[in-house]
DNA sequence: AATTCGTGGAC
DNA sequence: TGTCCAAGAAT
């Protein structure tokens, strides 16, 4: 094993983080293996998502669906409701599809190879390598944002991302040991999260600081170099919170694909246009006594949305169609993305407060 | 290669 | 307040 890997593994033994989906180094040494289902589920949830945000969702999912077969047997709507709030909802749709394939076509067992894993929906380069390494001890090159940062600093790779990805992957493959590749991968990610951080890295505590080219030559904070970001346009629209005489709220289901695909919403004007949408009550989906009820702002990855919120009370339930009425106690369990919860809360301030 | 996908926390 | 960014994938 190369010296860099040995030093990294020793550091991981001493300083690894503990997560509900993890097997510790000592457990692994005693032959306890990670459950591929839990590794897969956690890796999907962790895509572009912080550990702290994932924890409660992971616990809820494994408590409710302890096996891939149980998840495959769940309803799509139950999975989307359970995922609501975590973001990137195509992950939830692909999660369900993947569970069905594994349960129904692969005898309930995840593939152990990169190729087999990548063929499954929602599993790309990173996740395939991570599952292969962590769950099956394959010496796969696991490259996430942490590893990109660590490696561009270790080797002083100044090519901007994402063009540098292939070069980074080759470096990672070269230093990945055949012994304990899963612990090595997790160690590299822990190193990036705890020591080799984006700002103010703790280089003095780094187990491989003796081999870091950037530490010797310049400023680690300048790595990785990234391509400039696009600006974020502002879009506007209106949201309509219709309340029945019994206090129910009218919801619809969004189209299966695209932004917030398959999730629930209150009726809205179009906000796909780059110019301002119609923010007036004239754009209401059906006639009612609409009154302005404030506005909300919500930041998506590639645009910012400002919604004027209108509310109407004592709306006759039969006037609205292509949707359903959610009672006050049902509302918190609907598949409502955060932006929709904000809009409803603007009209009904205590809609999502604990009973 | 460039876009389109959420959300919340840190600074 | 604005900016970055967090275990990326699909198209």
GROMACS .gro file of C-alpha atoms (C1' of nucleotides) in nm:
model
  377
    1UNK     CA    1   0.000   0.000   0.000
    2UNK     CA    2   0.130   0.347  -0.081
    3UNK     CA    3   0.238   0.556   0.213
    4UNK     CA    4  -0.023   0.824   0.155
    5UNK     CA    5  -0.303   0.567   0.180
    6UNK     CA    6  -0.155   0.413   0.493
    7UNK     CA    7  -0.137   0.752   0.664
    8UNK     CA    8  -0.492   0.835   0.559
    9UNK     CA    9  -0.626   0.503   0.691
   10UNK     CA   10  -0.449   0.549   1.024
   11UNK     CA   11  -0.601   0.894   1.055
   12UNK     CA   12  -0.943   0.753   0.967
   13UNK     CA   13  -0.909   0.487   1.238
   14UNK     CA   14  -0.844   0.762   1.492
   15UNK     CA   15  -1.076   1.038   1.376
   16UNK     CA   16  -1.360   0.890   1.167
   17UNK     CA   17  -1.708   1.035   1.199
   18UNK     CA   18  -1.996   0.819   1.321
   19UNK     CA   19  -2.312   0.805   1.113
   20UNK     CA   20  -2.623   0.586   1.131
   21UNK     CA   21  -2.535   0.431   0.795
   22UNK     CA   22  -2.171   0.364   0.876
   23UNK     CA   23  -1.976   0.060   0.992
   24UNK     CA   24  -1.680   0.171   1.203
   25UNK     CA   25  -1.325   0.063   1.117
   26UNK     CA   26  -1.312  -0.168   1.418
   27UNK     CA   27  -1.644  -0.326   1.326
   28UNK     CA   28  -1.518  -0.380   0.973
   29UNK     CA   29  -1.199  -0.532   1.110
   30UNK     CA   30  -1.416  -0.781   1.302
   31UNK     CA   31  -1.590  -0.881   0.981
   32UNK     CA   32  -1.905  -0.673   1.018
   33UNK     CA   33  -2.010  -0.555   0.673
   34UNK     CA   34  -2.217  -0.257   0.575
   35UNK     CA   35  -2.568  -0.334   0.450
   36UNK     CA   36  -2.569  -0.242   0.078
   37UNK     CA   37  -2.927  -0.119   0.111
   38UNK     CA   38  -2.832   0.130   0.380
   39UNK     CA   39  -2.518   0.236   0.195
   40UNK     CA   40  -2.718   0.292  -0.123
   41UNK     CA   41  -2.998   0.479   0.053
   42UNK     CA   42  -2.757   0.706   0.239
   43UNK     CA   43  -2.552   0.778  -0.072
   44UNK     CA   44  -2.859   0.880  -0.271
   45UNK     CA   45  -2.976   1.107   0.010
   46UNK     CA   46  -2.629   1.258   0.052
   47UNK     CA   47  -2.603   1.369  -0.311
   48UNK     CA   48  -2.555   1.747  -0.287
   49UNK     CA   49  -2.709   1.736   0.061
   50UNK     CA   50  -2.555   1.791   0.403
   51UNK     CA   51  -2.516   1.513   0.657
   52UNK     CA   52  -2.731   1.693   0.914
   53UNK     CA   53  -3.016   1.732   0.668
   54UNK     CA   54  -2.999   1.364   0.573
   55UNK     CA   55  -2.990   1.208   0.920
   56UNK     CA   56  -3.359   1.236   1.015
   57UNK     CA   57  -3.472   1.129   0.667
   58UNK     CA   58  -3.240   0.828   0.670
   59UNK     CA   59  -3.366   0.719   1.012
   60UNK     CA   60  -3.728   0.758   0.904
   61UNK     CA   61  -3.676   0.563   0.582
   62UNK     CA   62  -3.496   0.265   0.737
   63UNK     CA   63  -3.745   0.250   1.024
   64UNK     CA   64  -4.037   0.243   0.782
   65UNK     CA   65  -3.871   0.045   0.500
   66UNK     CA   66  -3.595  -0.172   0.652
   67UNK     CA   67  -3.513  -0.357   0.329
   68UNK     CA   68  -3.500  -0.282  -0.040
   69UNK     CA   69  -3.797  -0.517  -0.082
   70UNK     CA   70  -4.003  -0.315   0.163
   71UNK     CA   71  -3.918   0.006  -0.019
   72UNK     CA   72  -4.001  -0.151  -0.355
   73UNK     CA   73  -4.343  -0.250  -0.219
   74UNK     CA   74  -4.423   0.102  -0.095
   75UNK     CA   75  -4.647   0.334  -0.293
   76UNK     CA   76  -4.492   0.611  -0.500
   77UNK     CA   77  -4.691   0.870  -0.308
   78UNK     CA   78  -4.571   0.742   0.029
   79UNK     CA   79  -4.210   0.767  -0.086
   80UNK     CA   80  -4.258   1.119  -0.221
   81UNK     CA   81  -4.430   1.229   0.100
   82UNK     CA   82  -4.144   1.085   0.305
   83UNK     CA   83  -3.889   1.263   0.085
   84UNK     CA   84  -4.068   1.600   0.096
   85UNK     CA   85  -3.834   1.876   0.215
   86UNK     CA   86  -3.509   1.702   0.121
   87UNK     CA   87  -3.497   1.849  -0.229
   88UNK     CA   88  -3.387   1.719  -0.570
   89UNK     CA   89  -3.701   1.514  -0.602
   90UNK     CA   90  -3.587   1.317  -0.905
   91UNK     CA   91  -3.374   1.133  -0.651
   92UNK     CA   92  -3.687   1.002  -0.482
   93UNK     CA   93  -3.844   0.898  -0.810
   94UNK     CA   94  -3.526   0.716  -0.913
   95UNK     CA   95  -3.490   0.570  -0.565
   96UNK     CA   96  -3.824   0.396  -0.600
   97UNK     CA   97  -3.749   0.274  -0.953
   98UNK     CA   98  -3.412   0.142  -0.843
   99UNK     CA   99  -3.562  -0.041  -0.545
  100UNK     CA  100  -3.813  -0.210  -0.773
  101UNK     CA  101  -3.542  -0.326  -1.013
  102UNK     CA  102  -3.323  -0.463  -0.734
  103UNK     CA  103  -3.613  -0.631  -0.556
  104UNK     CA  104  -3.791  -0.770  -0.860
  105UNK     CA  105  -3.518  -0.835  -1.114
  106UNK     CA  106  -3.199  -0.881  -0.911
  107UNK     CA  107  -3.328  -1.109  -0.638
  108UNK     CA  108  -3.310  -0.829  -0.384
  109UNK     CA  109  -2.934  -0.794  -0.411
  110UNK     CA  110  -2.746  -0.486  -0.524
  111UNK     CA  111  -2.480  -0.534  -0.794
  112UNK     CA  112  -2.125  -0.526  -0.657
  113UNK     CA  113  -1.959  -0.388  -0.970
  114UNK     CA  114  -1.931  -0.033  -1.096
  115UNK     CA  115  -2.094  -0.126  -1.427
  116UNK     CA  116  -2.383  -0.308  -1.263
  117UNK     CA  117  -2.448  -0.025  -1.020
  118UNK     CA  118  -2.426   0.251  -1.281
  119UNK     CA  119  -2.694   0.079  -1.486
  120UNK     CA  120  -2.944   0.152  -1.207
  121UNK     CA  121  -3.149   0.475  -1.204
  122UNK     CA  122  -3.008   0.751  -0.985
  123UNK     CA  123  -2.664   0.591  -0.961
  124UNK     CA  124  -2.386   0.777  -1.143
  125UNK     CA  125  -2.008   0.775  -1.129
  126UNK     CA  126  -1.973   0.881  -0.768
  127UNK     CA  127  -2.249   0.670  -0.615
  128UNK     CA  128  -2.152   0.355  -0.807
  129UNK     CA  129  -1.794   0.386  -0.685
  130UNK     CA  130  -1.902   0.464  -0.330
  131UNK     CA  131  -2.132   0.162  -0.304
  132UNK     CA  132  -1.875  -0.067  -0.466
  133UNK     CA  133  -1.606   0.049  -0.226
  134UNK     CA  134  -1.801   0.087   0.099
  135UNK     CA  135  -2.045  -0.203   0.071
  136UNK     CA  136  -1.839  -0.448  -0.136
  137UNK     CA  137  -1.475  -0.357  -0.069
  138UNK     CA  138  -1.395  -0.293  -0.433
  139UNK     CA  139  -1.099  -0.061  -0.503
  140UNK     CA  140  -1.314   0.193  -0.687
  141UNK     CA  141  -1.213   0.556  -0.735
  142UNK     CA  142  -1.461   0.745  -0.517
  143UNK     CA  143  -1.467   1.112  -0.618
  144UNK     CA  144  -1.709   1.354  -0.454
  145UNK     CA  145  -1.671   1.725  -0.383
  146UNK     CA  146  -1.455   1.655  -0.078
  147UNK     CA  147  -1.218   1.432  -0.271
  148UNK     CA  148  -1.197   1.683  -0.556
  149UNK     CA  149  -1.082   1.945  -0.308
  150UNK     CA  150  -0.833   1.715  -0.133
  151UNK     CA  151  -0.682   1.584  -0.454
  152UNK     CA  152  -0.653   1.915  -0.639
  153UNK     CA  153  -0.459   2.041  -0.337
  154UNK     CA  154  -0.245   1.729  -0.291
  155UNK     CA  155  -0.135   1.736  -0.655
  156UNK     CA  156  -0.170   2.111  -0.726
  157UNK     CA  157  -0.416   2.052  -1.007
  158UNK     CA  158  -0.502   2.398  -1.137
  159UNK     CA  159  -0.727   2.293  -1.425
  160UNK     CA  160  -1.072   2.439  -1.350
  161UNK     CA  161  -1.359   2.206  -1.260
  162UNK     CA  162  -1.540   2.033  -1.416
  163UNK     CA  163  -1.270   1.991  -1.684
  164UNK     CA  164  -1.033   1.849  -1.421
  165UNK     CA  165  -1.260   1.558  -1.330
  166UNK     CA  166  -1.086   1.292  -1.541
  167UNK     CA  167  -0.743   1.395  -1.414
  168UNK     CA  168  -0.869   1.387  -1.054
  169UNK     CA  169  -1.027   1.047  -1.102
  170UNK     CA  170  -0.699   0.905  -1.235
  171UNK     CA  171  -0.510   1.037  -0.933
  172UNK     CA  172  -0.764   0.891  -0.692
  173UNK     CA  173  -0.754   0.555  -0.866
  174UNK     CA  174  -0.376   0.558  -0.840
  175UNK     CA  175  -0.371   0.614  -0.464
  176UNK     CA  176  -0.670   0.393  -0.374
  177UNK     CA  177  -0.541   0.084  -0.189
  178UNK     CA  178  -0.668  -0.269  -0.259
  179UNK     CA  179  -0.685  -0.322   0.117
  180UNK     CA  180  -0.971  -0.135   0.289
  181UNK     CA  181  -1.078   0.070  -0.015
  182UNK     CA  182  -1.411   0.150   0.153
  183UNK     CA  183  -1.246   0.293   0.461
  184UNK     CA  184  -1.003   0.480   0.238
  185UNK     CA  185  -1.291   0.640   0.046
  186UNK     CA  186  -1.472   0.738   0.364
  187UNK     CA  187  -1.144   0.862   0.511
  188UNK     CA  188  -1.082   1.087   0.214
  189UNK     CA  189  -1.431   1.232   0.247
  190UNK     CA  190  -1.390   1.281   0.623
  191UNK     CA  191  -1.056   1.450   0.559
  192UNK     CA  192  -1.221   1.690   0.318
  193UNK     CA  193  -1.507   1.757   0.559
  194UNK     CA  194  -1.300   1.805   0.874
  195UNK     CA  195  -0.943   1.905   0.778
  196UNK     CA  196  -0.911   1.994   0.410
  197UNK     CA  197  -1.208   2.231   0.424
  198UNK     CA  198  -1.301   2.490   0.160
  199UNK     CA  199  -1.197   2.778   0.383
  200UNK     CA  200  -0.926   2.784   0.649
  201UNK     CA  201  -0.812   2.423   0.610
  202UNK     CA  202  -0.640   2.278   0.918
  203UNK     CA  203  -0.327   2.176   0.730
  204UNK     CA  204  -0.124   2.139   1.048
  205UNK     CA  205  -0.352   1.852   1.151
  206UNK     CA  206  -0.356   1.684   0.809
  207UNK     CA  207  -0.220   1.327   0.800
  208UNK     CA  208  -0.081   1.376   0.448
  209UNK     CA  209   0.049   1.732   0.479
  210UNK     CA  210   0.402   1.609   0.412
  211UNK     CA  211   0.290   1.512   0.063
  212UNK     CA  212   0.074   1.811  -0.031
  213UNK     CA  213   0.210   2.012  -0.320
  214UNK     CA  214  -0.013   2.314  -0.267
  215UNK     CA  215   0.077   2.340   0.101
  216UNK     CA  216   0.440   2.368  -0.005
  217UNK     CA  217   0.384   2.604  -0.295
  218UNK     CA  218   0.093   2.833  -0.227
  219UNK     CA  219  -0.252   2.886  -0.082
  220UNK     CA  220  -0.472   2.577  -0.041
  221UNK     CA  221  -0.783   2.797  -0.029
  222UNK     CA  222  -0.735   2.876  -0.397
  223UNK     CA  223  -0.808   2.510  -0.484
  224UNK     CA  224  -1.004   2.364  -0.647
  225UNK     CA  225  -1.026   2.616  -0.930
  226UNK     CA  226  -1.383   2.631  -1.059
  227UNK     CA  227  -1.546   2.764  -1.372
  228UNK     CA  228  -1.737   3.089  -1.312
  229UNK     CA  229  -2.102   3.049  -1.215
  230UNK     CA  230  -2.398   3.180  -1.406
  231UNK     CA  231  -2.603   3.453  -1.249
  232UNK     CA  232  -2.936   3.364  -1.090
  233UNK     CA  233  -3.239   3.531  -1.252
  234UNK     CA  234  -3.546   3.631  -1.052
  235UNK     CA  235  -3.884   3.492  -1.157
  236UNK     CA  236  -4.219   3.598  -1.022
  237UNK     CA  237  -4.567   3.454  -0.999
  238UNK     CA  238  -4.871   3.413  -0.779
  239UNK     CA  239  -4.986   3.127  -0.554
  240UNK     CA  240  -5.347   3.068  -0.452
  241UNK     CA  241  -5.435   2.912  -0.119
  242UNK     CA  242  -5.802   2.810  -0.129
  243UNK     CA  243  -5.955   2.720   0.208
  244UNK     CA  244  -6.285   2.535   0.239
  245UNK     CA  245  -6.543   2.592   0.511
  246UNK     CA  246  -6.390   2.300   0.703
  247UNK     CA  247  -6.039   2.447   0.682
  248UNK     CA  248  -5.909   2.217   0.410
  249UNK     CA  249  -5.659   2.347   0.152
  250UNK     CA  250  -5.685   2.271  -0.218
  251UNK     CA  251  -5.380   2.093  -0.361
  252UNK     CA  252  -5.279   1.964  -0.700
  253UNK     CA  253  -5.010   1.724  -0.818
  254UNK     CA  254  -4.732   1.865  -1.033
  255UNK     CA  255  -4.629   1.693  -1.357
  256UNK     CA  256  -4.417   1.382  -1.306
  257UNK     CA  257  -4.097   1.532  -1.446
  258UNK     CA  258  -3.917   1.863  -1.423
  259UNK     CA  259  -3.898   2.104  -1.132
  260UNK     CA  260  -4.059   1.959  -0.818
  261UNK     CA  261  -4.183   1.675  -1.037
  262UNK     CA  262  -4.452   1.457  -0.883
  263UNK     CA  263  -4.485   1.676  -0.575
  264UNK     CA  264  -4.792   1.855  -0.441
  265UNK     CA  265  -4.860   2.226  -0.493
  266UNK     CA  266  -5.120   2.493  -0.444
  267UNK     CA  267  -5.242   2.639  -0.774
  268UNK     CA  268  -4.990   2.885  -0.915
  269UNK     CA  269  -4.951   3.108  -1.215
  270UNK     CA  270  -4.679   3.012  -1.454
  271UNK     CA  271  -4.333   3.100  -1.326
  272UNK     CA  272  -4.127   2.941  -1.593
  273UNK     CA  273  -4.095   3.263  -1.790
  274UNK     CA  274  -3.780   3.463  -1.743
  275UNK     CA  275  -3.983   3.781  -1.742
  276UNK     CA  276  -4.222   3.852  -1.457
  277UNK     CA  277  -4.521   3.622  -1.438
  278UNK     CA  278  -4.872   3.747  -1.364
  279UNK     CA  279  -4.877   3.829  -0.993
  280UNK     CA  280  -5.235   3.954  -0.977
  281UNK     CA  281  -5.543   3.784  -0.836
  282UNK     CA  282  -5.691   3.799  -1.186
  283UNK     CA  283  -5.487   3.488  -1.266
  284UNK     CA  284  -5.669   3.274  -1.007
  285UNK     CA  285  -5.745   2.914  -1.110
  286UNK     CA  286  -6.116   2.952  -1.019
  287UNK     CA  287  -6.337   3.233  -0.895
  288UNK     CA  288  -6.339   3.302  -0.521
  289UNK     CA  289  -6.302   3.596  -0.285
  290UNK     CA  290  -5.923   3.619  -0.328
  291UNK     CA  291  -5.734   3.860  -0.107
  292UNK     CA  292  -5.364   3.940  -0.098
  293UNK     CA  293  -5.186   3.751   0.179
  294UNK     CA  294  -4.827   3.863   0.158
  295UNK     CA  295  -4.544   3.728  -0.050
  296UNK     CA  296  -4.265   3.476  -0.015
  297UNK     CA  297  -3.925   3.436  -0.169
  298UNK     CA  298  -3.750   3.108  -0.237
  299UNK     CA  299  -3.408   3.035  -0.384
  300UNK     CA  300  -3.370   2.743  -0.621
  301UNK     CA  301  -3.039   2.634  -0.771
  302UNK     CA  302  -3.078   2.827  -1.094
  303UNK     CA  303  -3.335   3.096  -1.021
  304UNK     CA  304  -3.496   3.289  -0.740
  305UNK     CA  305  -3.874   3.284  -0.711
  306UNK     CA  306  -4.091   3.556  -0.563
  307UNK     CA  307  -4.452   3.454  -0.517
  308UNK     CA  308  -4.744   3.682  -0.436
  309UNK     CA  309  -4.974   3.477  -0.216
  310UNK     CA  310  -5.353   3.504  -0.230
  311UNK     CA  311  -5.600   3.334  -0.002
  312UNK     CA  312  -5.974   3.275  -0.013
  313UNK     CA  313  -6.193   3.130   0.261
  314UNK     CA  314  -6.518   2.935   0.250
  315UNK     CA  315  -6.442   2.811  -0.098
  316UNK     CA  316  -6.697   2.556  -0.218
  317UNK     CA  317  -6.508   2.229  -0.262
  318UNK     CA  318  -6.688   2.140  -0.581
  319UNK     CA  319  -6.560   2.448  -0.765
  320UNK     CA  320  -6.203   2.315  -0.781
  321UNK     CA  321  -6.101   2.012  -0.983
  322UNK     CA  322  -5.789   1.826  -1.091
  323UNK     CA  323  -5.677   1.810  -0.731
  324UNK     CA  324  -5.786   1.731  -0.376
  325UNK     CA  325  -5.867   1.901  -0.048
  326UNK     CA  326  -5.621   1.838   0.236
  327UNK     CA  327  -5.755   1.873   0.588
  328UNK     CA  328  -5.549   2.062   0.850
  329UNK     CA  329  -5.423   1.739   1.007
  330UNK     CA  330  -5.338   1.587   0.668
  331UNK     CA  331  -5.153   1.891   0.539
  332UNK     CA  332  -4.818   1.832   0.715
  333UNK     CA  333  -4.797   1.482   0.567
  334UNK     CA  334  -4.857   1.583   0.208
  335UNK     CA  335  -4.573   1.574  -0.048
  336UNK     CA  336  -4.525   1.949  -0.024
  337UNK     CA  337  -4.186   2.092  -0.120
  338UNK     CA  338  -4.054   2.368   0.102
  339UNK     CA  339  -4.148   2.648  -0.136
  340UNK     CA  340  -4.512   2.534  -0.120
  341UNK     CA  341  -4.507   2.511   0.258
  342UNK     CA  342  -4.382   2.870   0.263
  343UNK     CA  343  -4.667   2.983   0.038
  344UNK     CA  344  -4.930   2.805   0.247
  345UNK     CA  345  -4.778   2.936   0.570
  346UNK     CA  346  -4.804   3.290   0.433
  347UNK     CA  347  -5.180   3.238   0.403
  348UNK     CA  348  -5.226   3.014   0.710
  349UNK     CA  349  -4.953   3.099   0.960
  350UNK     CA  350  -5.003   2.796   1.185
  351UNK     CA  351  -5.057   2.543   0.906
  352UNK     CA  352  -4.738   2.351   0.983
  353UNK     CA  353  -4.693   2.424   1.351
  354UNK     CA  354  -4.692   2.132   1.590
  355UNK     CA  355  -5.036   2.043   1.716
  356DA     C1'  356  -2.003   2.064  -2.233
  357DA     C1'  357  -2.369   2.302  -2.040
  358DT     C1'  358  -2.830   2.290  -1.803
  359DT     C1'  359  -3.157   2.149  -1.500
  360DC     C1'  360  -3.262   1.974  -1.109
  361DG     C1'  361  -3.385   2.196  -0.370
  362DT     C1'  362  -3.274   2.312   0.055
  363DG     C1'  363  -3.055   2.494   0.461
  364DG     C1'  364  -2.650   2.626   0.711
  365DA     C1'  365  -2.201   2.872   0.756
  366DC     C1'  366  -1.957   3.279   0.716
  367DT     C1'  367  -2.736   4.033   0.252
  368DG     C1'  368  -2.492   3.780  -0.059
  369DT     C1'  369  -2.218   3.391  -0.156
  370DC     C1'  370  -2.071   2.941  -0.131
  371DC     C1'  371  -2.151   2.486  -0.099
  372DA     C1'  372  -2.303   1.978   0.061
  373DA     C1'  373  -2.110   1.200  -0.019
  374DG     C1'  374  -2.416   1.445  -0.807
  375DA     C1'  375  -2.729   1.253  -1.181
  376DA     C1'  376  -2.967   1.295  -1.605
  377DT     C1'  377  -3.003   1.493  -2.033
   0.00000   0.00000   0.00000
